[in-house]
Amino acid sequence: MRFIGEHTAKLDDRGRLIFPSEFRVLANTLAAKYVVRRDIYKDDRLEMYPMEEWEKYAEEVKARLNIHTEEGSDMWEQFNSDRAVIMPDEQMGRITIPKHLLEEIQVQKEVVFKGVNNKIQIMSKEARERERSAANRKEFAKTFDKLMRKQE
């Protein structure tokens, strides 16, 4: 499963979002469950995985940890914190992301769903606009150029 593209959605009065139909179709079912969690590396976004993809990812992480040690147990606990299971409603495709998660990424009224391979990133519209800035794009191009030159 590969999510591509981005879509903007507005929170309604009840704090619900319309989950993009293009992404729902990719999940092959209108009744798919998703795991939403804080992004480990970037404070301004959430990650949303179809349950099947989340289970693969979680098993891979767990296989690398010794959960019978204090460090491994703490790491596993932290990995599994700040997440929620959500399911779009079948009629409109609305989802409800827990308010505390939206507050942590400073969502006011609009979010951007961005397809990134096997997951979807969710961020405030303002955070996405900052990410699109000329300075960020120039830095990305510079880093990408260095990466590609290493391959030669």
PDB file of N, CA, C and O in Angstrom, residues 2 14 18 22 51 67 69 111 127 141:
ATOM      1  N   ARG A   2       0.641   2.138  -0.948  1.00  0.00           N
ATOM      2  CA  ARG A   2       1.441   3.350  -1.066  1.00  0.00           C
ATOM      3  C   ARG A   2       0.526   4.560  -1.126  1.00  0.00           C
ATOM      4  O   ARG A   2      -0.247   4.716  -2.061  1.00  0.00           O
ATOM      5  N   ARG A  14     -17.726  19.261  15.858  1.00  0.00           N
ATOM      6  CA  ARG A  14     -17.537  18.157  16.808  1.00  0.00           C
ATOM      7  C   ARG A  14     -16.096  17.649  16.824  1.00  0.00           C
ATOM      8  O   ARG A  14     -15.807  16.626  17.440  1.00  0.00           O
ATOM      9  N   ILE A  18     -13.008  14.925   7.627  1.00  0.00           N
ATOM     10  CA  ILE A  18     -13.331  14.013   6.530  1.00  0.00           C
ATOM     11  C   ILE A  18     -12.006  13.406   6.073  1.00  0.00           C
ATOM     12  O   ILE A  18     -11.106  14.119   5.629  1.00  0.00           O
ATOM     13  N   GLU A  22      -9.494   9.233  -1.421  1.00  0.00           N
ATOM     14  CA  GLU A  22      -8.407   8.590  -2.152  1.00  0.00           C
ATOM     15  C   GLU A  22      -7.606   7.664  -1.249  1.00  0.00           C
ATOM     16  O   GLU A  22      -7.170   6.591  -1.665  1.00  0.00           O
ATOM     17  N   MET A  51      -4.051  -0.445  10.041  1.00  0.00           N
ATOM     18  CA  MET A  51      -3.760  -1.401  11.110  1.00  0.00           C
ATOM     19  C   MET A  51      -2.769  -2.476  10.660  1.00  0.00           C
ATOM     20  O   MET A  51      -1.838  -2.814  11.403  1.00  0.00           O
ATOM     21  N   ILE A  67      12.277  -6.724  25.682  1.00  0.00           N
ATOM     22  CA  ILE A  67      11.286  -6.117  26.569  1.00  0.00           C
ATOM     23  C   ILE A  67      11.348  -6.671  27.994  1.00  0.00           C
ATOM     24  O   ILE A  67      10.592  -6.242  28.857  1.00  0.00           O
ATOM     25  N   THR A  69      14.029  -6.318  29.763  1.00  0.00           N
ATOM     26  CA  THR A  69      14.977  -5.463  30.471  1.00  0.00           C
ATOM     27  C   THR A  69      14.279  -4.131  30.738  1.00  0.00           C
ATOM     28  O   THR A  69      13.291  -3.779  30.082  1.00  0.00           O
ATOM     29  N   VAL A 111      -6.248  20.696   8.733  1.00  0.00           N
ATOM     30  CA  VAL A 111      -5.122  19.767   8.718  1.00  0.00           C
ATOM     31  C   VAL A 111      -4.799  19.396   7.281  1.00  0.00           C
ATOM     32  O   VAL A 111      -5.633  19.513   6.383  1.00  0.00           O
ATOM     33  N   ALA A 127       1.759  24.295   9.601  1.00  0.00           N
ATOM     34  CA  ALA A 127       3.021  23.542   9.611  1.00  0.00           C
ATOM     35  C   ALA A 127       3.386  23.115   8.197  1.00  0.00           C
ATOM     36  O   ALA A 127       4.556  23.150   7.813  1.00  0.00           O
ATOM     37  N   ALA A 141      16.874  20.169  -1.347  1.00  0.00           N
ATOM     38  CA  ALA A 141      17.559  19.954  -2.627  1.00  0.00           C
ATOM     39  C   ALA A 141      19.060  19.768  -2.416  1.00  0.00           C
ATOM     40  O   ALA A 141      19.688  18.893  -3.033  1.00  0.00           O
TER      41      ALA A 141
END
